[in-house]
Coordinates of C-alpha atoms in Angstrom, one line a residue:
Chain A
X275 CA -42.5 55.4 -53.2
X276 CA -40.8 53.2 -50.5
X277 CA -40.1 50.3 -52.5
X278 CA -39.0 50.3 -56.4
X279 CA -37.7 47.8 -58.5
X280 CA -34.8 48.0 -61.6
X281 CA -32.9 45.4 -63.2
X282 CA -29.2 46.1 -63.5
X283 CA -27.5 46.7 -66.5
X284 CA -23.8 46.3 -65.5
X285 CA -23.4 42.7 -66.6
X286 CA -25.5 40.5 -68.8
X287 CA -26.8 38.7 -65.5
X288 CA -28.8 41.4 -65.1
X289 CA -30.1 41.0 -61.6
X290 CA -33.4 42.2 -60.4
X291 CA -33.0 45.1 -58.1
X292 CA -35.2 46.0 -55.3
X293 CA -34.5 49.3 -53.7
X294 CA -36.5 50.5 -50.5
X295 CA -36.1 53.6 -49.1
X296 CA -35.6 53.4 -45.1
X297 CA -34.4 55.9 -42.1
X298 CA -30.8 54.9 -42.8
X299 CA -30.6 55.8 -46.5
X300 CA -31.3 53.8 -49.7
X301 CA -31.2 50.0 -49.3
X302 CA -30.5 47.8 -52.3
X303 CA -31.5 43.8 -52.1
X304 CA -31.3 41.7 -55.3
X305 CA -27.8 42.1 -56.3
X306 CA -25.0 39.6 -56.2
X307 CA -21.7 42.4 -56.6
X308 CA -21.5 46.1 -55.7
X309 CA -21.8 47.7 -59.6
X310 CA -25.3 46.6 -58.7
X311 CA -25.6 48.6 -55.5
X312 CA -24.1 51.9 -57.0
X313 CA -26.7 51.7 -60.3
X314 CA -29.1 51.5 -58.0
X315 CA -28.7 54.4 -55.7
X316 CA -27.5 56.5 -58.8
X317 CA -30.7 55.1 -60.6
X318 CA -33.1 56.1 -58.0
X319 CA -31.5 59.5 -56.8
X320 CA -30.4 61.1 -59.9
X321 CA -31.2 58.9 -63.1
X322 CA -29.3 60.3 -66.2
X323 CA -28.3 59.6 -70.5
X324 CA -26.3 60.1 -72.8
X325 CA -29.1 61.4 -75.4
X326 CA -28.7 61.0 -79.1
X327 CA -30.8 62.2 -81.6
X328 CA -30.4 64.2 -85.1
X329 CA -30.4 67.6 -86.7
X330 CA -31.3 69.1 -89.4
X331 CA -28.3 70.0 -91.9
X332 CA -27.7 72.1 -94.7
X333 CA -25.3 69.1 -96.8
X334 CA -25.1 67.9 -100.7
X335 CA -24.3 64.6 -98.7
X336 CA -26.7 64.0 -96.0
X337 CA -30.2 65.5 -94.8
X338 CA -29.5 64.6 -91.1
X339 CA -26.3 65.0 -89.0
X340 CA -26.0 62.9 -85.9
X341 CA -25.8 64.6 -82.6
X342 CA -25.6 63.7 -78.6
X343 CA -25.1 65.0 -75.5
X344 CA -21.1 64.9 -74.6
X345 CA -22.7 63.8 -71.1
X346 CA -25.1 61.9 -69.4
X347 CA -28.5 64.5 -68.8
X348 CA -30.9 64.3 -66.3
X349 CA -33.8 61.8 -67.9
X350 CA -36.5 64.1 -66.2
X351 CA -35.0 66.7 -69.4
X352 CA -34.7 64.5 -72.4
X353 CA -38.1 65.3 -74.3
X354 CA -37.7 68.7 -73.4
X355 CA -33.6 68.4 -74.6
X356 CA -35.9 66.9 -77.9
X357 CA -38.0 70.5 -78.7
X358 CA -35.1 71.9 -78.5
X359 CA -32.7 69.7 -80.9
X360 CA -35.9 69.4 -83.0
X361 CA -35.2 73.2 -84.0
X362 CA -31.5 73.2 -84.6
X363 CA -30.1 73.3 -88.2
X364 CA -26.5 73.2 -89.0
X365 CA -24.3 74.3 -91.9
X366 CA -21.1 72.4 -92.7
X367 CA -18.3 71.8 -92.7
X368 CA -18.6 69.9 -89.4
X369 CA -15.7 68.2 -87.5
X370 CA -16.9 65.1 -85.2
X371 CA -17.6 66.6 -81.7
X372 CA -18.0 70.1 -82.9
X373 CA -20.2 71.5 -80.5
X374 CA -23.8 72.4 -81.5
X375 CA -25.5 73.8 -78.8
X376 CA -23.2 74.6 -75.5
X377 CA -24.7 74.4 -72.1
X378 CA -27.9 73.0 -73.1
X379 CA -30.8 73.6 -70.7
X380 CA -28.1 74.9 -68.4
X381 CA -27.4 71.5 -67.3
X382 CA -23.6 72.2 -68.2
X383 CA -23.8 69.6 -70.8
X384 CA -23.3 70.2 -74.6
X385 CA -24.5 69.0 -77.9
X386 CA -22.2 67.8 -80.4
X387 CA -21.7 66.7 -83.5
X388 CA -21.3 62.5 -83.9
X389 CA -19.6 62.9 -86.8
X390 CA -17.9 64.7 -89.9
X391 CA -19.0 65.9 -92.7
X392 CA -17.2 68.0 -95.3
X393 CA -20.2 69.3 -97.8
Chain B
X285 CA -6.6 43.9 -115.1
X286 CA -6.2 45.4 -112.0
X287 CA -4.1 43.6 -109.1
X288 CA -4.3 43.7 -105.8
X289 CA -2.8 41.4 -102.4
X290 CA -6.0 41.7 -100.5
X291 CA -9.6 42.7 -101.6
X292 CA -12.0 43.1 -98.8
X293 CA -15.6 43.2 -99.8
X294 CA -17.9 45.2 -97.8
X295 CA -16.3 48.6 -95.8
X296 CA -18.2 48.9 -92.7
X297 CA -17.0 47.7 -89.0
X298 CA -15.7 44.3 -90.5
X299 CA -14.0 45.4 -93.4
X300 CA -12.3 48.5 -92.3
X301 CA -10.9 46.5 -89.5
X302 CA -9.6 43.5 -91.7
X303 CA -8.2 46.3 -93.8
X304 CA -6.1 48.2 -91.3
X305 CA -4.4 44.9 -89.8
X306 CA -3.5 43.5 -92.8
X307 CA -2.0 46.6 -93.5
X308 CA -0.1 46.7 -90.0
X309 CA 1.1 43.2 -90.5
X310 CA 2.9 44.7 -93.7
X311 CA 0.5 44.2 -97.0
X312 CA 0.7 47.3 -99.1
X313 CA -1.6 46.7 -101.9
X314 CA -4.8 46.6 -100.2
X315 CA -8.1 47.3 -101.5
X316 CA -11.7 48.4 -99.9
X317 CA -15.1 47.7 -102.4
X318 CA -17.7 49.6 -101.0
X319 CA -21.2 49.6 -102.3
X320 CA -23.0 52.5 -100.4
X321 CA -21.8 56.1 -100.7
X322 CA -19.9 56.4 -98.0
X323 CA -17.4 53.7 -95.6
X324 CA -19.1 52.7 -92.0
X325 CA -21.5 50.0 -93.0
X326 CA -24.6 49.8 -90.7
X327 CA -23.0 52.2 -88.3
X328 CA -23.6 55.6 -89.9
X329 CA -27.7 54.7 -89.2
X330 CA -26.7 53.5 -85.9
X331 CA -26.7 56.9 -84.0
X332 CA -27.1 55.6 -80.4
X333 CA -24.4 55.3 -78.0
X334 CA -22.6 51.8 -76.2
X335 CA -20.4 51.3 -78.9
X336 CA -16.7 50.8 -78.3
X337 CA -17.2 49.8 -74.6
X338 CA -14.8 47.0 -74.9
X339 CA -12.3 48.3 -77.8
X340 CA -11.8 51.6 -77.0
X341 CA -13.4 51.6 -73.2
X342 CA -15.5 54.2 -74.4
X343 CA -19.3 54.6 -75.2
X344 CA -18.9 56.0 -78.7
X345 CA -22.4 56.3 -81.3
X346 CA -22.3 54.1 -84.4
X347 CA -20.9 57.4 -86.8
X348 CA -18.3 57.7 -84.2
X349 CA -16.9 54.4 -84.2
X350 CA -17.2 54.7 -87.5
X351 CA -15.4 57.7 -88.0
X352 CA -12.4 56.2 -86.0
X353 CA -11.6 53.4 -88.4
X354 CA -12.4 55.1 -91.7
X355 CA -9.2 57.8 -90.7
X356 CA -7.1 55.2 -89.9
X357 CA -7.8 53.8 -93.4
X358 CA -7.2 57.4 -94.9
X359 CA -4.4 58.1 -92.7
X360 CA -2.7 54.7 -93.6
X361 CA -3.1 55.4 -97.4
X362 CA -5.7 52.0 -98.1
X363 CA -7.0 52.2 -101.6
X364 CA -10.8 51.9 -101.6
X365 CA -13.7 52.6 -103.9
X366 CA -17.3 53.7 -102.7
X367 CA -20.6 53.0 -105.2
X368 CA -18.9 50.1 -105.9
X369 CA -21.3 46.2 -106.4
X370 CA -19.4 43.5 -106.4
X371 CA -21.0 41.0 -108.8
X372 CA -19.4 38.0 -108.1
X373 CA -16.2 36.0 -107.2
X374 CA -14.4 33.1 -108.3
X375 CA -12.4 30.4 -106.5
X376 CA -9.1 31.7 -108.5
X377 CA -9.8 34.7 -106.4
X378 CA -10.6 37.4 -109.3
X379 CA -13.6 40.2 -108.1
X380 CA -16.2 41.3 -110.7
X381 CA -17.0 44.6 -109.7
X382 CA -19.0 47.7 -111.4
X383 CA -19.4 51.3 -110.2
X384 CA -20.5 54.3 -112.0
X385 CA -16.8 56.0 -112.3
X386 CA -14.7 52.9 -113.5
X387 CA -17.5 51.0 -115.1
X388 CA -16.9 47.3 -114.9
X389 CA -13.6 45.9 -113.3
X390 CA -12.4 42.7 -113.2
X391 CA -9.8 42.6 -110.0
X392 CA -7.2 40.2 -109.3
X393 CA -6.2 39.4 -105.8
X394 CA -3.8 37.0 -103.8
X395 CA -6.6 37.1 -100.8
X396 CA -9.9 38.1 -100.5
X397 CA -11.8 39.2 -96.6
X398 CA -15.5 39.0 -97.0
X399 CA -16.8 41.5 -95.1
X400 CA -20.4 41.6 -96.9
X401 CA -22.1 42.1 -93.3
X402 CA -25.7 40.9 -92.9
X403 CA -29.5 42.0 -93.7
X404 CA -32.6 42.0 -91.9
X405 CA -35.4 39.4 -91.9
X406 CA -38.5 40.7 -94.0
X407 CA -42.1 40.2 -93.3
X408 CA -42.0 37.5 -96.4
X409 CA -40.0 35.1 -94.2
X410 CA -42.4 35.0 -91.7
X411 CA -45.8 34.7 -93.9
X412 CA -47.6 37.3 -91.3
X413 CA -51.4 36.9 -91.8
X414 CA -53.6 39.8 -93.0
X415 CA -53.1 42.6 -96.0
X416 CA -49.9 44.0 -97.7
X417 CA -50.7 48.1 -96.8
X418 CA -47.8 50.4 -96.4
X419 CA -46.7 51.0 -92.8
X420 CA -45.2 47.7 -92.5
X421 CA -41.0 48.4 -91.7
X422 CA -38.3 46.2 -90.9
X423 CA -36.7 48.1 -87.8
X424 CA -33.3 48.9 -89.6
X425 CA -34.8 50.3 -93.2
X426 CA -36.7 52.8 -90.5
X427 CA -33.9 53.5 -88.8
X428 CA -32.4 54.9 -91.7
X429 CA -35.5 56.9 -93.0
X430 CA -35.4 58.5 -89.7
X431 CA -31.8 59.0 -89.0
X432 CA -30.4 59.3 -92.4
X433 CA -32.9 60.3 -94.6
X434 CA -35.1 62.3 -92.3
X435 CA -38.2 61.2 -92.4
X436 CA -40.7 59.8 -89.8
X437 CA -42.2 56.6 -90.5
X438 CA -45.5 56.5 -88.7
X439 CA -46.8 57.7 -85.4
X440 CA -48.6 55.0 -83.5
X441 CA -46.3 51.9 -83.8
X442 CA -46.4 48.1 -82.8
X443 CA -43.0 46.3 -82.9
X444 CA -42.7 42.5 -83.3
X445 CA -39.6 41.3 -82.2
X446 CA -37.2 41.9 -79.4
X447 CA -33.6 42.0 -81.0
X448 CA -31.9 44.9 -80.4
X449 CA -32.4 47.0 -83.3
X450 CA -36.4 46.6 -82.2
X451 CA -35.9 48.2 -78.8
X452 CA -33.6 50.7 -80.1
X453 CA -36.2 51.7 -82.5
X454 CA -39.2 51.9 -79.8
X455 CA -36.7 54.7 -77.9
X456 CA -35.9 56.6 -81.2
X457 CA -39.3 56.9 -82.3
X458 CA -40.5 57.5 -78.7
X459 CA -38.1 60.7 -78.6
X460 CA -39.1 61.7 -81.7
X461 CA -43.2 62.0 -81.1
X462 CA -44.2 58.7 -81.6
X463 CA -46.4 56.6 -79.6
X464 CA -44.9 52.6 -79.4
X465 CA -47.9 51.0 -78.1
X466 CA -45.9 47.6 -77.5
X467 CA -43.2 45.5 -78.1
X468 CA -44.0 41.6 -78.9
X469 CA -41.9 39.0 -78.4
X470 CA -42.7 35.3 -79.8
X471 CA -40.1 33.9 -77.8
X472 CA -40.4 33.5 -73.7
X473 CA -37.6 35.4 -73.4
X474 CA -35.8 38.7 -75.2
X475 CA -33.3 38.4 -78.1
X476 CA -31.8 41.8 -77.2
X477 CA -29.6 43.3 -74.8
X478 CA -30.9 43.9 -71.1
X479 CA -29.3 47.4 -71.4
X480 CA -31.9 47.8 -74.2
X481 CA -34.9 46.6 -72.8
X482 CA -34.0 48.6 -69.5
X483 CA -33.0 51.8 -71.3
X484 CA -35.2 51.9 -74.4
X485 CA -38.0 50.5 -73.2
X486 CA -38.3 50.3 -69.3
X487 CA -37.1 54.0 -69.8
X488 CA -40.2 54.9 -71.8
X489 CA -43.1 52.8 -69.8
X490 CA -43.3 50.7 -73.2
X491 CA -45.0 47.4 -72.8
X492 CA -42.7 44.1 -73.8
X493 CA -45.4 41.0 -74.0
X494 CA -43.0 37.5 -74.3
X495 CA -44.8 34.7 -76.1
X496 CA -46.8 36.8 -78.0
X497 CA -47.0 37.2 -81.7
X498 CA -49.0 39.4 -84.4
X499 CA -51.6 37.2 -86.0
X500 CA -53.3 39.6 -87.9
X501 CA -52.7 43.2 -89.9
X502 CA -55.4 45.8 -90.6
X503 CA -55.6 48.1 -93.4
X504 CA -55.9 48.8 -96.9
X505 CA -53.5 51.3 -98.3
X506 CA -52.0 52.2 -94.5
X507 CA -51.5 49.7 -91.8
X508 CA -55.0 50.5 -89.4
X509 CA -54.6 48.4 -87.0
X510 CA -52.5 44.7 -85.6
X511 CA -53.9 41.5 -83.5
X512 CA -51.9 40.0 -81.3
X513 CA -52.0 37.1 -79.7
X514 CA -50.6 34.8 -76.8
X515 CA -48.4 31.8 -77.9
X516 CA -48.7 28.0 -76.3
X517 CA -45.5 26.6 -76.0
X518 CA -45.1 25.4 -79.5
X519 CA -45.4 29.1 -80.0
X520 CA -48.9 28.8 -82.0
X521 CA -51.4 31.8 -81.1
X522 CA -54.0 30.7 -78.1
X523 CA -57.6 31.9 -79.5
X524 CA -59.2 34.3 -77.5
X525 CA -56.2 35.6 -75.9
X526 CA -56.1 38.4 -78.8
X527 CA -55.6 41.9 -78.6
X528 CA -56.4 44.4 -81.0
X529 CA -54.2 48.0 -81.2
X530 CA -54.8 50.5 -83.7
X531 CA -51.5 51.8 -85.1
X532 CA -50.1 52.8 -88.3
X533 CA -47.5 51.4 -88.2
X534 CA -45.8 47.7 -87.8
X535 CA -42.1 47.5 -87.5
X536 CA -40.4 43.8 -87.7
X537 CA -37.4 43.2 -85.8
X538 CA -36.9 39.4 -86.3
X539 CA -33.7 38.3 -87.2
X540 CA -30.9 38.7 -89.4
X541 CA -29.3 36.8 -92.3
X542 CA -25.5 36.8 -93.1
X543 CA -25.3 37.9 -96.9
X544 CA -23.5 35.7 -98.5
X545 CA -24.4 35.4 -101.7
X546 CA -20.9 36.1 -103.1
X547 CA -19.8 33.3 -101.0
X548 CA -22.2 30.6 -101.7
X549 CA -21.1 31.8 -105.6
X550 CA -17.4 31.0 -105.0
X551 CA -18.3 27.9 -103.7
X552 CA -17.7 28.0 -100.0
X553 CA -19.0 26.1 -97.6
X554 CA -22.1 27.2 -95.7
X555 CA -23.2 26.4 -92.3
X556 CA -26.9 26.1 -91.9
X557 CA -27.1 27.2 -88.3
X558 CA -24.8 30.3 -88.8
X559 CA -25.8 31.1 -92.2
X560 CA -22.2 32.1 -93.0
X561 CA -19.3 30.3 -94.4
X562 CA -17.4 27.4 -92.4
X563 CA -14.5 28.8 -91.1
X564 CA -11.1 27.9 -89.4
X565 CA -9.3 29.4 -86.8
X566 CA -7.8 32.2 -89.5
X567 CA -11.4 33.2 -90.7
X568 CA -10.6 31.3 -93.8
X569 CA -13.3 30.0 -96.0
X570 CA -13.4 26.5 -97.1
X571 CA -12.0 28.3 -100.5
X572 CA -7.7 28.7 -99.7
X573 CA -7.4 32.4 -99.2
X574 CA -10.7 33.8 -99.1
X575 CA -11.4 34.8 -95.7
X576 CA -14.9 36.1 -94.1
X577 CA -15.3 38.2 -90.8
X578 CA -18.1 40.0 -89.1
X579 CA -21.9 39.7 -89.8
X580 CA -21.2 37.6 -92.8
X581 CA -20.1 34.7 -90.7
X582 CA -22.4 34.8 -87.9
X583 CA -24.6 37.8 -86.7
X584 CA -23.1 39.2 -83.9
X585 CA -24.4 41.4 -81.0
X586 CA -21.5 43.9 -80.1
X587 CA -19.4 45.8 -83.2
X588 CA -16.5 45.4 -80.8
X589 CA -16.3 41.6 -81.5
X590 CA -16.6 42.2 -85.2
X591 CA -13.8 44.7 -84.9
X592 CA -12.0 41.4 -83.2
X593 CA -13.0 39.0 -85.0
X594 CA -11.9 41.4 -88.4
X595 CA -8.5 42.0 -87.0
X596 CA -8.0 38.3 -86.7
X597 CA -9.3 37.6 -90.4
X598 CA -6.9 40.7 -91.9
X599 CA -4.0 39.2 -90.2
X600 CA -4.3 35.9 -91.7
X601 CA -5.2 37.1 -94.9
X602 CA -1.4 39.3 -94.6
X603 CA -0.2 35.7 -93.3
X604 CA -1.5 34.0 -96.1
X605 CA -0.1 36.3 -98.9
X606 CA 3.2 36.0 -97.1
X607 CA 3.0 32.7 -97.3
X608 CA 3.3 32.5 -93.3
X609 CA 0.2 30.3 -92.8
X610 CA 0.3 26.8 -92.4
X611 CA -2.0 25.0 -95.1
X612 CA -1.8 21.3 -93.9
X613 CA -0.5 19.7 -90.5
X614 CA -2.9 19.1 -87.4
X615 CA -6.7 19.7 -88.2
X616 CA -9.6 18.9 -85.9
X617 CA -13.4 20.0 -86.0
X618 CA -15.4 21.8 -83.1
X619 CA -18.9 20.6 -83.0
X620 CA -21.8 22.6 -81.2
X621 CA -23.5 19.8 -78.9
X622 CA -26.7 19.8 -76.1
X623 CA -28.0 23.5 -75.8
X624 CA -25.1 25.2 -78.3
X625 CA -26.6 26.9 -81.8
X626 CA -23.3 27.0 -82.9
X627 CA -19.6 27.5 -82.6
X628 CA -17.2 29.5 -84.8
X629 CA -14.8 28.5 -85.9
X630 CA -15.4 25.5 -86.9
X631 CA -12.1 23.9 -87.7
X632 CA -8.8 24.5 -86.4
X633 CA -5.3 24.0 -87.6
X634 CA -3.8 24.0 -84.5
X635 CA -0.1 25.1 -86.1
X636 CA -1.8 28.7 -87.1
X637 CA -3.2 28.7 -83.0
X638 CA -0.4 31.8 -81.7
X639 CA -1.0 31.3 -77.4
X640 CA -4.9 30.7 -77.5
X641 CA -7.7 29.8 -79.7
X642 CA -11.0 32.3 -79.3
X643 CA -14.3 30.3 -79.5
X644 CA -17.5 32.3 -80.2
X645 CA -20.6 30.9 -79.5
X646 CA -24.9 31.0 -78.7
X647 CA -26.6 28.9 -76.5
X648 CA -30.1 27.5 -77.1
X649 CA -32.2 28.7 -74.2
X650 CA -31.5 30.7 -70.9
X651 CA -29.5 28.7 -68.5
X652 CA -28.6 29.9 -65.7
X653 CA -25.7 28.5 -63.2
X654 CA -24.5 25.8 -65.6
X655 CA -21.6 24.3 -66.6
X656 CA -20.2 24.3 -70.5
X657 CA -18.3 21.0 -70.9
X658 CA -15.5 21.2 -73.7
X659 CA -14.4 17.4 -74.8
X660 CA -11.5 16.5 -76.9
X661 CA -13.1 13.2 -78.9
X662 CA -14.5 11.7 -75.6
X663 CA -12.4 13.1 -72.7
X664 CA -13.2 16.2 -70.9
X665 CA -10.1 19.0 -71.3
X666 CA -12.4 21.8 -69.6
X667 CA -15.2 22.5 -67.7
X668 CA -16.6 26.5 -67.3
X669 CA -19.2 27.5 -64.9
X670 CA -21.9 30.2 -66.2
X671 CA -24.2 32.1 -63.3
X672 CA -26.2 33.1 -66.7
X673 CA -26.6 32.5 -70.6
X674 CA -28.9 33.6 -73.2
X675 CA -29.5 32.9 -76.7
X676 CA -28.7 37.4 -77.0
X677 CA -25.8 37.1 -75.4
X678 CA -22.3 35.5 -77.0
X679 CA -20.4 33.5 -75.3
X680 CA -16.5 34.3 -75.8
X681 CA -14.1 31.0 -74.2
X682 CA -10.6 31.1 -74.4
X683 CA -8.6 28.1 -74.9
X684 CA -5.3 27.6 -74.4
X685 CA -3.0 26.2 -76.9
X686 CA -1.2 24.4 -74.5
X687 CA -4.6 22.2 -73.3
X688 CA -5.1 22.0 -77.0
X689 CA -1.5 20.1 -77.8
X690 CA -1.8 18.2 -74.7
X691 CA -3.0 15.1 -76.7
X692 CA -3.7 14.3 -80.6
X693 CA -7.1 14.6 -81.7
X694 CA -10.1 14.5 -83.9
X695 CA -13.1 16.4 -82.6
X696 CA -13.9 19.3 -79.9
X697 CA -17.2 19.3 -78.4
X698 CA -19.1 22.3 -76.8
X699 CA -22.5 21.1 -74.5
X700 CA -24.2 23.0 -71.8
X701 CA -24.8 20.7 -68.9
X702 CA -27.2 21.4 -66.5
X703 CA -28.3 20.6 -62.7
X704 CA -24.8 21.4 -61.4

């Protein structure tokens, strides 16, 4: 890969990004401020999300309690992040950002709860 | 009967917010009708993150923002009731309401918010050719069987439309097993977010085909199969340019309608292009007192405008049972010209106007580096350049009240004017 293109998602312009890989380092053509610059070279050397998803709960109220990641993961580890919040079931009561699993996938990042939820 | 100063129909972002200001601006006998089980509206199915980005600088999920302004409510001591169906209101301002705990109430108030929100376009609305099976989802009623109720929906999937519920659904059901074979797009261009298509569907190597449409569903009791096809420009399929995908599933994500059936009711004024009531620079209705804020009035694409916009109504609506807003005085119209859907509001008493008056508005097409004109009857008062526009994407413009008192008059237009 010497050459790949993105579109920006800094702004609603949303500039089409091409980034080429030279001698000197990453070089980013396309954009018209900086933010677009920065996306780029985070985009291309270390993409990450926030990842949101559900889990299973054990609630009069709800069947599903709403989880994410209280960081950004690397995207390479999001289905594999998915097995494992596919397994996970939870007992309340649950106070919003509650942490469900810690250190997930040892990427330092944990899971926790998007909201509360009393029974 | 049972008497309140404000009423606010609906208790998701819109209401909540209305709610809390016109308690901050001193109301105490405020009231919250809720007809699902639980306060948050929309947002509890709405588990993603990029909420809150400009309210709170933040990138909260839906439940989160959510949670934020239902324990402000609690904490400020807001009367509400969940389970609760309002059945109609009258120009004298009394609510007819029913749940299962109080049975049928008939509720008194000085002001009422409508904060009734919006619901999704059905496959009935756009007469879809082929049979009726099961399979066939509008993107939000799958969002809550898979987020809420916690069920799948299907496992091969075809979605037609781009608005941002769409793409958010082609990521969720990606993550959770599913295959999204495509998203289709009648339009030439998106009516989502480009953070969405980039990170729900870009992310996921999902294929977005613009001026495309489904002309045809497969299947008897389960969807089987779609046909799509490519659209000429007055977006009617080209033949032989179809593509066949088997898939059990079709989800539509094509629009959404204000819900104002309670409003049109009462007697408000509608406005065909927004859907939602007419209103003036305080959120009011056409009807003295009843204000409207949120998806009910137009459909917007960020809850943190909602929140705004709700503020804004709940502190008028605490004005107007002080008796602090101005009823008569000054009054001109804002009309949406060349390349504007529409403009809220759509009247303005310029005496309520505090420093500035917030326009909202959509344009048309995509323009990019053009100028909006704004005209007082016939003269030009401002002139803002864009680098880009899209029908997704609302436009927020800020006018000051000084410009606006500069001279008497009548009518305020908005136009897009290209070639600049």
């Amino acid at each position: 890969m010497n050459k790949q293109e993105l579109i920006c998602i800094n702004c609603p312009i949303g500039c089409h990004l091409e980034v080429t890989k030279t001698d000197q380092g990453l070089k980013v053509s396309g954009n018209q401020c900086k933010r677009g610059e920065i996306y780029a070279v985070n985009e291309i050397t270390a993409p990450s999300r926030v990842l949101t998803s559900t889990v299973r709960v054990n609630s009069s109220f709800l069947r599903r309690l709403p989880v994410r990641t209280n960081k950004p993961i690397p995207k390479s580890m999001i289905f594999q992040a998915m097995e494992i919040i596919d397994k996970i079931v939870v007992n309340t009561p649950i106070t919003i950002g509650d942490v469900i699993t810690d250190n997930l996938m040892r990427t330092g990042v944990d899971l926790i709860a998007s909201r509360s939820l009393s029974e | 009967m049972i008497s309140y100063d404000i009423v606010v129909i609906g208790g998701g972002p819109a209401g909540l917010a209305a709610a809390i200001e016109a308690r901050n601006y001193g109301v105490k006998k405020i009231l919250v009708l809720e007809r699902d089980k639980e306060l948050g509206g929309i947002l509890q199915q709405c588990i993603h993150n990029g909420f809150g980005l400009h309210i709170f600088k933040e990138e909260l999920t839906g439940p989160e923002y959510a949670e934020r302004f239902i324990t402000e409510l609690k904490s400020l001591k807001i009367d509400y009731k969940i389970n609760t169906m309002v059945l109609t209101i009258t120009k004298d301002k009394t609510i007819h309401a029913v749940n299962p705990k109080d049975g049928y109430m008939v509720i008194q108030a000085k002001a009422i918010v409508l904060a009734m929100g919006c619901r999704e376009r059905t496959a009935g609305a756009i007469s879809i050719p082929g049979t009726r099976p099961s399979g066939v989802f509008t993107a939000g009623t799958a969002q809550r069987y898979i987020n809420v109720e916690g069920y799948m929906v299907g496992r091969r999937v075809v979605i037609l439309g781009s608005g941002d519920i769409g793409l958010i659904m082609a990521r969720r059901m990606t993550l959770e097993g599913a295959k999204v074979l495509c998203v289709v797009e009648l339009m030439p261009f998106s009516g989502g977010l480009t953070r969405n298509i980039v990170q729900c569907l870009n992310d996921f190597d999902i294929p977005l085909y613009l001026s495309h449409t489904v002309t045809n569903i497969k299947g008897k009791d389960r969807v089987e199969g779609v046909t799509i096809a490519r659209v000429d420009e007055n977006r009617l399929p080209i033949p032989g340019t179809e593509i066949d995908y088997d898939c059990d599933t079709l989800l539509l994500s094509i629009g959404l309608i204000p819900e104002n059936e309670l409003t049109v009711k009462a007697g408000a004024q509608i406005d065909m292009r927004t859907n939602g009531p007419v209103v003036n620079e305080s959120m009011e209705t056409t009807i003295s007192g009843v204000f409207a804020c949120g998806n009910v009035v137009h459909v917007h694409d960020l809850v943190d405008f909602v929140t705004e916009e709700s503020r804004r109504a709940g502190r008028s609506a605490a004005k107007y049972v002080q008796k602090k807003l101005v009823e008569d005085g000054n009054e001109f119209k804002i009309e949406a010209l060349n390349g504007i859907s529409y403009i809220i509001p759509q009247t303005v008493r310029i005496d309520n106007v505090d420093k500035s008056l917030d326009l909202y508005l959509r344009v048309r097409n995509v323009y990019d580096r053009v100028k909006l004109v704004i005209k007082a009857d016939q003269e030009t008062i401002k002139e803002i350049n864009k680098r880009h526009m899209a029908p997704g994407e609302m436009e927020h413009i800020v006018l000051s009240k000084d410009l606006l008192q500069e001279k008497s008059f009548e009518r305020l237009t908005i136009e897009v004017k290209e070639g600049i």
